[in-house]
Amino acid sequence: MKVRKAVILVAGFGTRFLPVTKAVPKMMLPVLDTPVLHLAVNEAVSAGIEQVIFVVSEMQESVESYFSYDTKLKKVVSKPGNEAVLEKIDSIPSVEARYVYQREQLGVGHAVLMAKEAVGDEPFTLFFPDDVIWDEIPTIGRMIEIFEEKRMPILAAKEVPNEMVSSLGIIEHSVEEGRLYQVTNLVEKPSLVDAPSNLAVIGRYVLTPEIFDALERTDPGVLGEIQLTDAIRRLLNSQSVYSYQFPGYHIDTGTPVGLLKASIHAALQKDDLAADLRKWLEGQF
Ligand code: G1P
């Protein structure tokens, strides 16, 4: 079956970004001028995804209003000479959207489980939108292609420095072809001494519906939370799981400094901003 759906995790309080996240969902914070969530939806849509399932928590109405068609705003700006403004509005990806609620914050595994009914009995993609990846070809599209051949779960992966290991899911693997590895074990947020490698899971997955059963049987793990990593490790008893070392440029925008780096990276790609910003960064105000 074709991979048609994306589950995108939006729930969470974004406490690292207080005070702004008291009123604005974390995933609506911008990389330069574009919400983090927009970038994830755009990646999904560019890879041919037809339906997005947002897992949201209370107070996230702005997510729904962002992705709904706004005739009023378009009317106001639809004047000759305003083409560039209109283009910005039209850049918001349009896709069939569903919203499911995570009412208690019991961990990322629990958040994924909330999408069980909406996904149904088919393979799907999963995004942690604060992992932003720049690539000519959408990373998730590359992963769907691999899935179409293997029909087994595919996790995005990246080599990370030692100091990052204890805050990510870490992969033990055997060598496979090129950028693809067969996963032999997975550990969520291990201490550096217990980590089987420096290869970390980054927030893009292609999963099969068996993950929901595995999640239902997964007890709280690290941080007392239901961890997706633990459920994927459970799958290893009955199926192969692959990790794909994607070639794109990745920034974790889940911290203020990460979000700032992402904005600077995005601005440096823009002809109208790059020269001025570069000068300033070099200390020539
Ligand atoms: C989650 C996953 C972790 C993964 C990471 C990628 O952790 O549990 O396995 O490496 O996303 O961003 P979190 O960032 O929610 O702590």
GROMACS .gro file of N, CA and C in nm, residues 6 22 38 73 111 128-129 142 149 157 161-162 181 196 199 214 216 218 224 228 231 236 247 266 270 282:
model
   78
    6ALA      N    1   0.074   1.139   0.701
    6ALA     CA    2   0.182   1.184   0.789
    6ALA      C    3   0.122   1.216   0.925
   22LYS      N    4   0.358   3.072   2.609
   22LYS     CA    5   0.237   3.079   2.693
   22LYS      C    6   0.116   3.098   2.601
   38HIS      N    7   0.513   2.458   0.937
   38HIS     CA    8   0.495   2.478   0.793
   38HIS      C    9   0.604   2.399   0.717
   73LEU      N   10  -0.807   3.741   0.445
   73LEU     CA   11  -0.671   3.797   0.433
   73LEU      C   12  -0.634   3.812   0.285
  111ALA      N   13   0.194   1.014   2.243
  111ALA     CA   14   0.143   1.108   2.142
  111ALA      C   15   0.118   1.035   2.009
  128PHE      N   16   0.873   1.468   1.379
  128PHE     CA   17   0.891   1.557   1.494
  128PHE      C   18   0.937   1.688   1.430
  129PRO      N   19   0.844   1.784   1.419
  129PRO     CA   20   0.874   1.900   1.335
  129PRO      C   21   0.989   1.986   1.383
  142ARG      N   22   1.275   1.049   0.030
  142ARG     CA   23   1.383   0.949   0.012
  142ARG      C   24   1.351   0.826   0.097
  149GLU      N   25   1.064  -0.035  -0.112
  149GLU     CA   26   1.142  -0.155  -0.147
  149GLU      C   27   1.144  -0.254  -0.029
  157ALA      N   28   1.850   0.895   1.049
  157ALA     CA   29   1.960   0.890   1.146
  157ALA      C   30   2.073   0.985   1.108
  161PRO      N   31   2.767   1.442   1.796
  161PRO     CA   32   2.880   1.448   1.888
  161PRO      C   33   2.843   1.387   2.025
  162ASN      N   34   2.945   1.345   2.100
  162ASN     CA   35   2.923   1.279   2.230
  162ASN      C   36   2.824   1.354   2.320
  181TYR      N   37   2.129   0.122   0.714
  181TYR     CA   38   2.181   0.025   0.811
  181TYR      C   39   2.066  -0.059   0.865
  196PRO      N   40   2.547   0.257   2.236
  196PRO     CA   41   2.609   0.161   2.144
  196PRO      C   42   2.679   0.227   2.025
  199LEU      N   43   2.524   0.714   1.645
  199LEU     CA   44   2.421   0.731   1.542
  199LEU      C   45   2.286   0.751   1.610
  214ALA      N   46   0.262  -0.234   1.958
  214ALA     CA   47   0.386  -0.230   2.038
  214ALA      C   48   0.378  -0.115   2.139
  216GLU      N   49   0.109   0.013   2.272
  216GLU     CA   50   0.011  -0.020   2.376
  216GLU      C   51   0.073  -0.109   2.483
  218THR      N   52   0.393  -0.092   2.572
  218THR     CA   53   0.518  -0.033   2.621
  218THR      C   54   0.494   0.045   2.751
  224GLY      N   55   1.025   0.859   3.278
  224GLY     CA   56   0.890   0.818   3.318
  224GLY      C   57   0.790   0.833   3.204
  228LEU      N   58   0.869   0.615   2.215
  228LEU     CA   59   0.856   0.551   2.084
  228LEU      C   60   0.972   0.454   2.059
  231ALA      N   61   0.915   0.114   2.192
  231ALA     CA   62   0.818   0.037   2.111
  231ALA      C   63   0.885  -0.013   1.983
  236LEU      N   64   1.166  -0.513   1.692
  236LEU     CA   65   1.284  -0.586   1.641
  236LEU      C   66   1.273  -0.738   1.663
  247PRO      N   67   2.123   1.266   0.376
  247PRO     CA   68   2.231   1.357   0.338
  247PRO      C   69   2.202   1.505   0.366
  266ALA      N   70   1.854   3.005   0.732
  266ALA     CA   71   1.752   3.036   0.630
  266ALA      C   72   1.779   3.174   0.568
  270LYS      N   73   1.897   3.356   0.146
  270LYS     CA   74   1.814   3.452   0.072
  270LYS      C   75   1.900   3.566   0.020
  282GLU      N   76   2.998   3.927   1.081
  282GLU     CA   77   3.143   3.946   1.083
  282GLU      C   78   3.184   4.068   1.165
   0.00000   0.00000   0.00000
